[in-house]
Amino acid sequence: MVVGVGDGVRGTHREMSSCFLDEETFCQCCQLFLQHSHSLCDGWSWQQVKGSEEGYLRKTTLGTGRTRCNQDQQGTSSDQHQERTFSLSFHDDDDDDDGAVCCIQEESSSVVQYEYHILYSCSYQTPVLYFRASTLEGRSLCLEEVWDSVHPNYRQRLQHRPWDTITQQEHPLLGQSFFVLHPCRTEEFMKPVLKAALEEHRQVNYIVTWLSVVGPVVGLDVPLSYCTQVPEPPHTPSSSPQPPALGTKPG
Amino acid sequence: MADDKDVLRDVWFGRIPTCFTLYQDEITEREAEPFYLLLPRVSYLTLVTDKVKKHFLKVMKAEDVEEMWFDFEGTPLKWHYPIGLLFDLHASNTALPWSITVHFKNFPERDLLHCPSNSVIEAHFMSSIKEADALKHKSQVINDMQKKDHKQLWMGLQNDKFDQFWAMNRKLMEYPTEEGGFRYIPFRIYLTMSDRPFIQKLFRPISPDGHTHTLGDLLKAVYPVAISNDDESKRYQVVIHGIEPLLETPLQWLSEHLSHPDNFLHISVIPAPSD
């Protein structure tokens, strides 16, 4: 459902939007994004949620990934395996619990199917990138393997900023396990870009800009033509200063 | 009349008597006895079932043991949902103790998140708290807290320390007096009869003209199916922490008193029993 751009009425509608995205604009940006995608035949589609206006962008690709996990994941005692994947984002090594950890085997490059979804987060008022990966035999890649598929240039950045980390989450619309790039820092990189575009009177499609930053981290490239060919959604100043929040209908 | 603070304690100390039985196809060296445990409603399965694991490992060989997971009547149980929510959603109207089946093989990769260590649970818990604060306070309160304060919230939950937890959590329950409530209410409505796991939307506790929104207002706006018309019999129950709050209850009050430790109101909409 739609809630408007944000609170506050000072300044123009454009200034108010700053780095946040309302759901309606998200949908509009996605539709414009899709138009260009169709011209490139690069595989994006819009998935509508049954019986609602909500939806998300979806794409599957084949790529190579580093797969190392054994078919059967072994439960091991804590003194044998350190939980290194999660110690990247949290520095507690005091867990003496015994979790199942992927067996570290010889690394191999194999064909991996990636599935990417771009959803809207109403809590953070930004898009969020969900993805999952599986081998051609249908085995889901584990977090370690996904982690290894992240380009080395990005790994350090993710390590030092816990809230940019890739974690496993439940897909809020499908209920299945996906990996997610945490959205709470989106504002930090979107704000300067949007501000600069405003000052230079340039068009910016939020989804294109956002995806070109987060996509490459997880193997999703955004061809340059998106940046030049995809427009901003038409700007309609809202008629009421307050966003039309739910629950305001009388009775 | 119960004090509002008593409600906080009642919520925190809610327990569900549970019977854990090993899945019949698991390979054991001798017969596995069921294991009984009182589960805290506000915690998470993987955080409180070390004893369950140890109990069943006694009759199993190490090579037959992978990541532990649970199901109830064939439905894999999502450890990242609070225990009380899982019970209300799946087993509300069944007899106690809650009968859960334990597995050590064939982890359902698509349906369940992996939980290799407590730091994953902590990350998930803190992530929910952060999201809730993004809704309530534009993340201002949580970002003003220090790392040790965040740790205190987690340790309070992990070690079942009500006072330690609430010493910090009370800050997340404050709001500017002139606002009358939080910016938006963190809630999720869980549905059993849908592909979609839950509904979450932006919703204000106070309307622009100053009316206090109730639980009924929320449902009408976001999931009207849950509320029956006066003339028809009730089709659904709306359950929070095992009870059906009156629909007239102010949403702001519910958010402050019936949220889980992750600061979300987890609301189950389940079919009403047909007896």
Coordinates of C-alpha atoms in Angstrom, one line a residue:
Chain A
M1 CA 0.0 0.0 0.0
V2 CA 1.1 3.5 -0.6
V3 CA 2.2 6.0 1.9
G4 CA 3.5 9.2 0.5
V5 CA 7.0 10.5 0.4
G6 CA 7.7 11.4 4.0
D7 CA 6.6 13.8 6.6
G8 CA 7.3 17.5 6.6
V9 CA 6.0 20.0 4.1
R10 CA 8.9 22.4 3.8
G11 CA 10.6 22.8 0.4
T12 CA 9.6 21.4 -2.9
H13 CA 8.2 17.9 -3.3
R14 CA 11.4 17.0 -5.0
E15 CA 13.6 18.1 -2.1
M16 CA 11.5 16.3 0.4
S17 CA 11.9 13.0 -1.4
S18 CA 15.7 13.1 -0.6
C19 CA 16.9 9.6 -0.3
F20 CA 13.6 7.8 0.4
L21 CA 11.3 6.1 -2.0
D22 CA 7.6 5.7 -1.5
E23 CA 6.0 2.5 -2.8
E24 CA 4.2 4.1 -5.7
T25 CA 7.4 5.7 -7.0
F26 CA 9.1 2.4 -6.6
C27 CA 6.5 0.7 -8.8
Q28 CA 6.8 3.5 -11.4
C29 CA 10.6 3.3 -11.4
C30 CA 10.4 -0.5 -11.9
Q31 CA 8.0 -0.2 -14.8
L32 CA 10.4 2.3 -16.6
F33 CA 13.3 0.0 -15.8
L34 CA 11.4 -2.9 -17.3
Q35 CA 10.7 -1.1 -20.5
H36 CA 14.4 -0.7 -21.1
S37 CA 15.0 -4.3 -20.0
H38 CA 12.6 -5.6 -22.6
S39 CA 14.5 -3.7 -25.3
L40 CA 17.7 -5.4 -24.2
C41 CA 16.0 -8.8 -23.6
D42 CA 18.0 -9.2 -20.4
G43 CA 15.4 -11.2 -18.5
W44 CA 13.7 -8.9 -15.9
S45 CA 10.0 -9.4 -15.3
W46 CA 7.4 -8.0 -12.9
Q47 CA 5.8 -10.4 -10.5
Q48 CA 2.5 -9.1 -9.1
V49 CA 1.3 -10.3 -5.7
K50 CA -2.2 -11.9 -6.1
G51 CA -4.9 -9.6 -5.0
S52 CA -2.8 -6.6 -4.3
E53 CA -0.9 -3.7 -6.0
E54 CA 2.3 -5.0 -4.6
G55 CA 4.9 -6.6 -6.7
Y56 CA 8.6 -7.1 -7.4
L57 CA 11.2 -7.3 -10.1
R58 CA 12.6 -10.7 -10.9
K59 CA 15.4 -12.2 -13.0
T60 CA 17.2 -15.4 -13.2
T61 CA 20.7 -15.8 -14.7
L62 CA 23.2 -18.5 -15.2
G63 CA 26.7 -17.7 -13.9
T64 CA 29.7 -19.3 -12.4
G65 CA 30.1 -19.6 -8.7
R66 CA 32.4 -21.1 -6.3
T67 CA 30.8 -24.2 -4.9
R68 CA 32.5 -26.2 -2.2
C69 CA 29.9 -27.5 0.0
N70 CA 29.4 -31.2 0.4
Q71 CA 26.0 -32.5 -0.5
D72 CA 25.5 -33.5 3.2
Q73 CA 26.4 -30.8 5.7
Q74 CA 28.1 -32.3 8.6
G75 CA 27.4 -31.3 12.2
T76 CA 30.7 -30.8 13.9
S77 CA 31.8 -29.8 17.4
S78 CA 32.8 -26.3 17.9
D79 CA 36.5 -26.8 18.5
Q80 CA 36.9 -28.2 15.0
H81 CA 35.2 -25.5 13.0
Q82 CA 35.0 -21.8 13.7
E83 CA 31.9 -20.2 12.5
R84 CA 33.8 -17.9 10.2
T85 CA 31.1 -16.7 8.0
F86 CA 29.3 -14.9 10.7
S87 CA 32.3 -13.8 12.6
L88 CA 32.8 -11.5 9.6
S89 CA 30.0 -9.3 10.9
F90 CA 30.0 -10.0 14.6
H91 CA 33.1 -10.3 16.5
D92 CA 32.1 -12.7 19.2
D93 CA 34.0 -15.9 19.2
D94 CA 32.6 -16.9 22.6
D95 CA 29.9 -19.1 21.2
D96 CA 30.7 -22.6 22.1
D97 CA 27.7 -23.9 20.4
D98 CA 27.7 -26.7 17.9
G99 CA 26.2 -25.7 14.7
A100 CA 26.2 -27.4 11.4
V101 CA 28.9 -25.9 9.2
C102 CA 29.6 -26.5 5.6
C103 CA 32.4 -29.0 5.1
I104 CA 35.2 -27.2 3.5
Q105 CA 36.1 -29.1 0.4
E106 CA 38.1 -28.5 -2.6
E107 CA 36.8 -25.4 -4.3
S108 CA 35.5 -25.7 -7.8
S109 CA 34.0 -23.4 -10.3
S110 CA 30.6 -24.6 -11.6
V111 CA 27.5 -23.4 -13.3
V112 CA 25.2 -21.7 -10.8
Q113 CA 21.7 -20.4 -11.4
Y114 CA 21.0 -17.1 -9.7
E115 CA 17.6 -15.7 -9.0
Y116 CA 17.3 -12.0 -8.1
H117 CA 14.3 -10.2 -6.7
I118 CA 13.9 -6.5 -6.1
L119 CA 11.4 -5.8 -3.4
Y120 CA 10.2 -2.7 -1.7
S121 CA 10.7 -2.3 2.1
C122 CA 8.2 -0.1 3.7
S123 CA 10.1 0.0 6.9
Y124 CA 13.2 1.5 5.3
Q125 CA 11.4 3.0 2.4
T126 CA 14.0 1.7 0.0
P127 CA 14.3 -1.2 -2.5
V128 CA 15.9 -4.4 -1.2
L129 CA 17.8 -7.0 -3.2
Y130 CA 16.9 -10.6 -2.5
F131 CA 18.7 -13.5 -4.2
R132 CA 19.3 -17.2 -4.1
A133 CA 21.6 -19.5 -6.0
S134 CA 21.5 -23.2 -6.8
T135 CA 23.5 -25.7 -8.8
L136 CA 22.0 -27.1 -12.0
E137 CA 21.1 -30.2 -10.0
G138 CA 18.9 -28.0 -7.8
R139 CA 21.1 -27.9 -4.7
S140 CA 20.9 -24.6 -2.9
L141 CA 24.2 -22.8 -2.4
C142 CA 25.0 -22.1 1.3
L143 CA 26.0 -18.8 2.6
E144 CA 29.7 -19.6 2.5
E145 CA 29.6 -20.4 -1.2
V146 CA 27.6 -17.2 -1.9
W147 CA 30.2 -15.3 0.1
D148 CA 33.0 -16.8 -1.9
S149 CA 31.2 -15.7 -5.1
V150 CA 31.3 -12.1 -4.0
H151 CA 34.0 -10.2 -5.9
P152 CA 37.1 -9.8 -3.7
N153 CA 36.9 -6.0 -4.2
Y154 CA 33.6 -5.9 -2.3
R155 CA 34.4 -8.5 0.4
Q156 CA 36.4 -6.2 2.5
R157 CA 33.7 -3.5 2.4
L158 CA 31.1 -6.0 3.5
Q159 CA 33.3 -7.3 6.3
H160 CA 33.8 -3.9 7.9
R161 CA 30.2 -2.7 7.7
P162 CA 28.0 -5.3 9.4
W163 CA 24.8 -3.8 8.1
D164 CA 25.9 -4.3 4.5
T165 CA 26.3 -7.9 5.1
I166 CA 24.7 -10.6 3.2
T167 CA 22.4 -12.7 5.4
Q168 CA 19.9 -15.3 4.9
Q169 CA 16.3 -14.1 5.4
E170 CA 12.8 -15.1 4.7
H171 CA 11.3 -13.6 1.5
P172 CA 8.4 -11.5 2.8
L173 CA 6.1 -12.4 0.0
L174 CA 7.1 -16.0 -0.8
G175 CA 8.1 -17.2 2.6
Q176 CA 11.2 -19.0 1.3
S177 CA 14.9 -18.7 2.1
F178 CA 16.8 -16.0 0.3
F179 CA 20.0 -14.1 0.8
V180 CA 19.6 -10.4 1.3
L181 CA 21.9 -7.3 1.2
H182 CA 20.8 -5.4 4.3
P183 CA 19.0 -2.2 3.3
C184 CA 19.5 0.0 6.3
R185 CA 22.5 1.9 4.8
T186 CA 20.9 2.6 1.5
E187 CA 20.3 6.2 2.4
E188 CA 24.0 6.8 2.8
F189 CA 24.9 6.1 -0.8
M190 CA 21.7 7.3 -2.4
K191 CA 21.5 10.6 -0.7
P192 CA 24.6 12.2 -2.3
V193 CA 23.7 10.9 -5.8
L194 CA 20.1 12.2 -5.6
K195 CA 21.3 15.5 -4.2
A196 CA 23.8 16.0 -7.0
A197 CA 21.3 15.0 -9.7
L198 CA 18.8 17.5 -8.2
E199 CA 21.4 20.3 -8.3
E200 CA 22.5 19.5 -11.8
H201 CA 18.9 19.0 -13.1
R202 CA 19.6 15.5 -14.1
Q203 CA 17.1 12.7 -14.3
V204 CA 17.6 9.8 -11.9
N205 CA 15.7 6.6 -11.8
Y206 CA 16.0 5.4 -8.2
I207 CA 16.1 1.7 -9.1
V208 CA 18.7 2.1 -11.8
T209 CA 21.0 4.1 -9.5
W210 CA 20.5 1.9 -6.5
L211 CA 20.9 -1.4 -8.5
S212 CA 24.1 -0.2 -10.1
V213 CA 25.6 0.2 -6.7
V214 CA 24.4 -3.0 -5.0
G215 CA 24.0 -5.3 -7.9
P216 CA 27.6 -5.9 -8.9
V217 CA 28.4 -6.9 -5.3
V218 CA 26.4 -10.1 -5.9
G219 CA 27.1 -10.7 -9.5
L220 CA 24.3 -8.7 -11.0
D221 CA 25.5 -6.2 -13.7
V222 CA 23.6 -3.2 -14.8
P223 CA 24.6 -2.2 -18.4
L224 CA 25.4 1.4 -18.8
S225 CA 22.5 2.0 -21.2
Y226 CA 20.2 1.8 -18.2
C227 CA 21.7 5.0 -16.8
T228 CA 21.2 6.9 -20.0
Q229 CA 18.0 5.4 -21.3
V230 CA 15.8 5.0 -18.3
P231 CA 13.9 8.1 -17.2
E232 CA 12.7 9.2 -13.8
P233 CA 9.0 8.7 -13.2
P234 CA 6.8 11.7 -13.9
H235 CA 6.7 14.0 -10.9
T236 CA 3.3 14.7 -9.5
P237 CA 3.3 17.0 -6.5
S238 CA 1.0 15.5 -3.8
S239 CA -2.2 17.4 -3.2
S240 CA -2.1 16.9 0.5
P241 CA 0.9 17.7 2.7
Q242 CA 0.5 14.6 4.8
P243 CA 1.1 11.3 3.2
P244 CA -2.1 9.3 2.8
A245 CA -1.4 6.8 5.6
L246 CA -3.6 3.8 6.1
G247 CA -6.5 4.0 8.5
T248 CA -7.5 7.5 7.8
K249 CA -10.8 6.7 6.1
P250 CA -13.7 7.7 8.3
G251 CA -15.8 5.0 10.0
Chain B
M1 CA -6.8 -4.2 38.2
A2 CA -3.5 -5.4 36.8
D3 CA -0.9 -2.7 36.4
D4 CA 0.4 -2.2 32.9
K5 CA 3.8 -3.3 34.0
D6 CA 2.4 -6.7 35.1
V7 CA 1.4 -7.2 31.5
L8 CA 5.0 -6.8 30.5
R9 CA 6.0 -9.6 33.0
D10 CA 3.2 -11.9 31.9
V11 CA 4.3 -11.6 28.3
W12 CA 7.9 -12.2 29.1
F13 CA 7.4 -15.2 31.3
G14 CA 4.8 -17.0 29.1
R15 CA 5.7 -20.6 28.6
I16 CA 4.5 -23.4 26.4
P17 CA 4.8 -27.0 27.6
T18 CA 6.3 -29.0 24.7
C19 CA 7.0 -32.6 23.9
F20 CA 9.9 -33.3 21.5
T21 CA 9.8 -36.6 19.7
L22 CA 12.5 -37.8 17.3
Y23 CA 11.4 -38.3 13.8
Q24 CA 10.9 -42.1 13.2
D25 CA 13.2 -42.3 10.2
E26 CA 16.2 -41.0 12.0
I27 CA 18.8 -43.6 12.6
T28 CA 19.3 -44.4 16.3
E29 CA 21.4 -46.9 18.2
R30 CA 18.6 -47.5 20.6
E31 CA 15.1 -46.2 21.2
A32 CA 14.8 -42.4 21.7
E33 CA 12.6 -41.2 24.5
P34 CA 10.6 -38.1 24.0
F35 CA 11.9 -35.0 25.8
Y36 CA 9.7 -32.5 27.6
L37 CA 10.5 -28.8 28.0
L38 CA 8.8 -25.6 28.9
L39 CA 9.5 -23.2 26.0
P40 CA 9.5 -19.4 26.5
R41 CA 7.0 -17.8 24.2
V42 CA 9.2 -14.8 23.5
S43 CA 12.4 -16.7 22.6
Y44 CA 13.5 -18.7 19.5
L45 CA 13.6 -22.4 19.0
T46 CA 17.3 -22.7 18.2
L47 CA 18.2 -20.6 21.2
V48 CA 16.5 -22.8 23.8
T49 CA 16.8 -26.3 22.5
D50 CA 20.4 -27.3 23.3
K51 CA 19.0 -29.7 25.9
V52 CA 16.8 -31.3 23.2
K53 CA 19.8 -31.8 21.0
K54 CA 21.9 -33.3 23.7
H55 CA 19.2 -35.6 24.7
F56 CA 18.8 -37.1 21.2
L57 CA 22.5 -37.2 20.4
K58 CA 22.9 -39.7 23.2
V59 CA 21.2 -42.3 21.1
M60 CA 22.7 -41.3 17.7
K61 CA 26.0 -41.6 15.9
A62 CA 27.8 -38.4 15.0
E63 CA 27.7 -39.2 11.3
D64 CA 23.9 -39.4 11.3
V65 CA 23.6 -35.9 12.8
E66 CA 23.3 -32.7 10.7
E67 CA 21.7 -29.4 11.5
M68 CA 18.7 -29.9 13.8
W69 CA 15.3 -28.7 12.7
F70 CA 11.7 -29.1 13.8
D71 CA 8.3 -29.8 12.3
F72 CA 4.8 -29.7 13.6
E73 CA 2.3 -32.0 11.9
G74 CA 4.5 -32.0 8.8
T75 CA 5.1 -28.2 8.6
P76 CA 8.8 -27.2 9.1
L77 CA 9.0 -24.7 12.0
K78 CA 10.7 -21.4 11.2
W79 CA 13.2 -20.8 14.1
H80 CA 13.4 -17.1 13.3
Y81 CA 9.7 -16.7 14.3
P82 CA 9.2 -16.3 18.1
I83 CA 8.1 -19.6 19.7
G84 CA 4.8 -18.2 20.9
L85 CA 4.0 -17.0 17.4
L86 CA 4.7 -20.5 16.0
F87 CA 2.4 -22.1 18.6
D88 CA -0.4 -19.6 18.1
L89 CA -0.2 -19.9 14.3
H90 CA 0.0 -23.7 14.1
A91 CA -1.1 -25.3 17.3
S92 CA -3.4 -22.9 19.1
N93 CA -6.4 -25.1 19.2
T94 CA -4.7 -28.4 19.8
A95 CA -4.1 -30.3 23.0
L96 CA -1.1 -29.5 25.2
P97 CA 1.7 -30.4 25.4
W98 CA 2.7 -29.1 22.0
S99 CA 4.1 -32.1 20.1
I100 CA 7.1 -31.2 18.0
T101 CA 9.1 -33.6 15.8
V102 CA 12.9 -33.4 15.8
H103 CA 15.0 -34.0 12.7
F104 CA 18.7 -34.2 12.0
K105 CA 18.6 -34.9 8.3
N106 CA 17.1 -33.6 5.1
F107 CA 17.1 -30.0 6.1
P108 CA 14.4 -28.3 4.0
E109 CA 16.7 -25.7 2.3
R110 CA 14.0 -23.8 0.6
D111 CA 11.8 -23.3 3.6
L112 CA 14.0 -22.9 6.5
L113 CA 16.9 -20.5 7.3
H114 CA 20.1 -22.1 8.5
C115 CA 21.1 -21.4 12.1
P116 CA 24.6 -22.6 12.6
S117 CA 25.3 -20.5 15.7
N118 CA 23.8 -18.2 18.3
S119 CA 25.3 -15.2 16.5
V120 CA 22.9 -15.8 13.7
I121 CA 20.0 -15.6 16.1
E122 CA 21.5 -12.5 17.6
A123 CA 21.9 -10.9 14.2
H124 CA 18.3 -11.7 13.3
F125 CA 17.0 -10.4 16.6
M126 CA 18.9 -7.2 16.4
S127 CA 17.9 -6.7 12.8
S128 CA 14.2 -6.9 13.9
I129 CA 14.8 -4.4 16.6
K130 CA 16.5 -2.0 14.2
E131 CA 13.7 -2.4 11.7
A132 CA 11.1 -1.7 14.4
D133 CA 12.9 1.4 15.5
A134 CA 13.1 2.6 11.9
L135 CA 9.4 2.5 11.9
K136 CA 8.9 4.0 15.4
H137 CA 11.6 6.6 15.6
K138 CA 13.3 6.8 12.2
S139 CA 16.1 4.7 13.8
Q140 CA 17.1 7.7 16.0
V141 CA 16.8 5.8 19.4
I142 CA 18.5 2.6 18.3
N143 CA 21.3 4.6 16.6
D144 CA 21.9 6.7 19.7
M145 CA 22.4 3.6 21.7
Q146 CA 25.9 2.2 22.1
K147 CA 27.0 -1.2 21.1
K148 CA 27.0 -2.4 24.7
D149 CA 23.4 -1.3 25.0
H150 CA 22.5 -3.4 21.9
K151 CA 24.3 -6.3 23.6
Q152 CA 22.3 -5.8 26.7
L153 CA 19.1 -6.3 24.8
W154 CA 20.3 -9.5 23.3
M155 CA 21.8 -10.8 26.6
G156 CA 18.6 -10.0 28.4
L157 CA 16.7 -12.2 26.0
Q158 CA 19.3 -15.0 25.8
N159 CA 19.6 -15.3 29.6
D160 CA 15.9 -14.7 30.3
K161 CA 16.7 -11.5 32.3
F162 CA 13.5 -9.3 32.3
D163 CA 15.0 -6.4 34.2
Q164 CA 18.2 -6.3 32.2
F165 CA 16.3 -6.3 29.0
W166 CA 13.7 -3.7 29.9
A167 CA 16.3 -1.3 31.3
M168 CA 17.3 -0.8 27.7
N169 CA 14.0 -1.6 25.9
R170 CA 12.1 1.1 27.8
K171 CA 14.0 3.7 25.7
L172 CA 12.6 2.1 22.5
M173 CA 9.1 2.4 23.9
E174 CA 9.3 6.2 24.5
Y175 CA 7.9 8.8 22.2
P176 CA 7.6 12.6 22.2
T177 CA 4.5 13.5 24.2
E178 CA 3.2 15.9 21.6
E179 CA 3.2 13.1 19.0
G180 CA 0.9 10.8 21.1
G181 CA 2.7 7.7 19.9
F182 CA 5.2 6.2 17.6
R183 CA 5.6 7.3 14.0
Y184 CA 4.5 3.9 12.7
I185 CA 3.6 0.7 14.5
P186 CA 5.9 -2.3 13.9
F187 CA 3.5 -5.2 13.3
R188 CA 3.2 -8.3 11.2
I189 CA -0.1 -10.2 10.6
Y190 CA 0.6 -13.9 9.9
L191 CA -1.9 -15.8 7.8
T192 CA -2.3 -19.6 7.7
M193 CA -4.5 -19.7 4.6
S194 CA -2.2 -17.9 2.2
D195 CA 1.1 -18.3 0.3
R196 CA 2.1 -15.1 1.7
P197 CA 3.7 -15.5 5.1
F198 CA 2.7 -12.2 6.6
I199 CA 1.3 -8.7 5.9
Q200 CA 3.4 -5.7 7.0
K201 CA 2.4 -2.1 6.1
L202 CA 2.9 1.4 7.3
F203 CA 0.3 2.3 9.8
R204 CA 0.1 5.2 12.2
P205 CA -1.1 4.8 15.8
I206 CA -2.9 8.2 15.7
S207 CA -5.0 9.5 12.8
P208 CA -4.3 12.9 11.4
D209 CA -7.3 14.3 13.2
G210 CA -6.2 12.9 16.5
H211 CA -8.1 9.6 16.9
T212 CA -6.4 6.8 18.6
H213 CA -6.3 3.8 16.2
T214 CA -7.4 0.4 17.6
L215 CA -6.5 -3.1 16.7
G216 CA -9.8 -3.2 14.8
D217 CA -8.9 -0.2 12.8
L218 CA -5.6 -1.8 11.8
L219 CA -7.3 -5.0 10.7
K220 CA -10.0 -3.1 8.8
A221 CA -7.3 -1.2 6.9
V222 CA -4.8 -4.0 6.3
Y223 CA -6.7 -7.4 6.5
P224 CA -10.4 -6.9 6.6
V225 CA -11.0 -10.6 6.1
A226 CA -10.1 -11.1 9.7
I227 CA -13.1 -9.2 11.0
S228 CA -16.5 -10.8 10.5
N229 CA -19.7 -8.8 10.0
D230 CA -22.1 -8.7 13.0
D231 CA -24.6 -11.1 11.4
E232 CA -22.2 -13.9 10.6
S233 CA -20.4 -16.2 13.0
K234 CA -16.8 -15.5 13.7
R235 CA -14.6 -17.1 11.1
Y236 CA -11.2 -16.1 12.4
Q237 CA -9.5 -15.5 15.7
V238 CA -7.0 -12.7 16.0
V239 CA -4.4 -13.9 18.5
I240 CA -1.4 -12.1 20.2
H241 CA 0.6 -14.0 22.9
G242 CA -2.1 -16.7 23.0
I243 CA -5.0 -14.3 23.8
E244 CA -7.6 -12.5 21.7
P245 CA -7.3 -8.8 22.6
L246 CA -10.5 -6.8 22.2
L247 CA -10.6 -5.1 18.9
E248 CA -11.1 -1.8 20.7
T249 CA -7.7 -2.0 22.3
P250 CA -5.6 1.0 21.3
L251 CA -2.8 0.0 18.9
Q252 CA -0.2 2.2 20.6
W253 CA -0.9 0.4 23.9
L254 CA -0.6 -3.0 22.2
S255 CA 2.7 -1.9 20.7
E256 CA 4.1 -0.8 24.0
H257 CA 2.9 -3.8 26.0
L258 CA 2.3 -6.8 23.8
S259 CA 5.2 -6.5 21.5
H260 CA 7.8 -9.3 21.5
P261 CA 11.3 -8.5 22.6
D262 CA 12.1 -7.7 19.0
N263 CA 9.7 -4.8 19.3
F264 CA 7.2 -6.2 16.8
L265 CA 3.6 -7.0 17.4
H266 CA 3.3 -10.5 15.9
I267 CA -0.4 -11.1 15.2
S268 CA -1.8 -14.4 14.2
V269 CA -5.0 -14.7 12.2
I270 CA -6.2 -18.3 12.5
P271 CA -9.5 -20.1 11.7
A272 CA -11.8 -20.1 14.6
P273 CA -12.5 -23.5 16.1
S274 CA -15.8 -24.9 14.8
D275 CA -17.2 -26.5 17.9

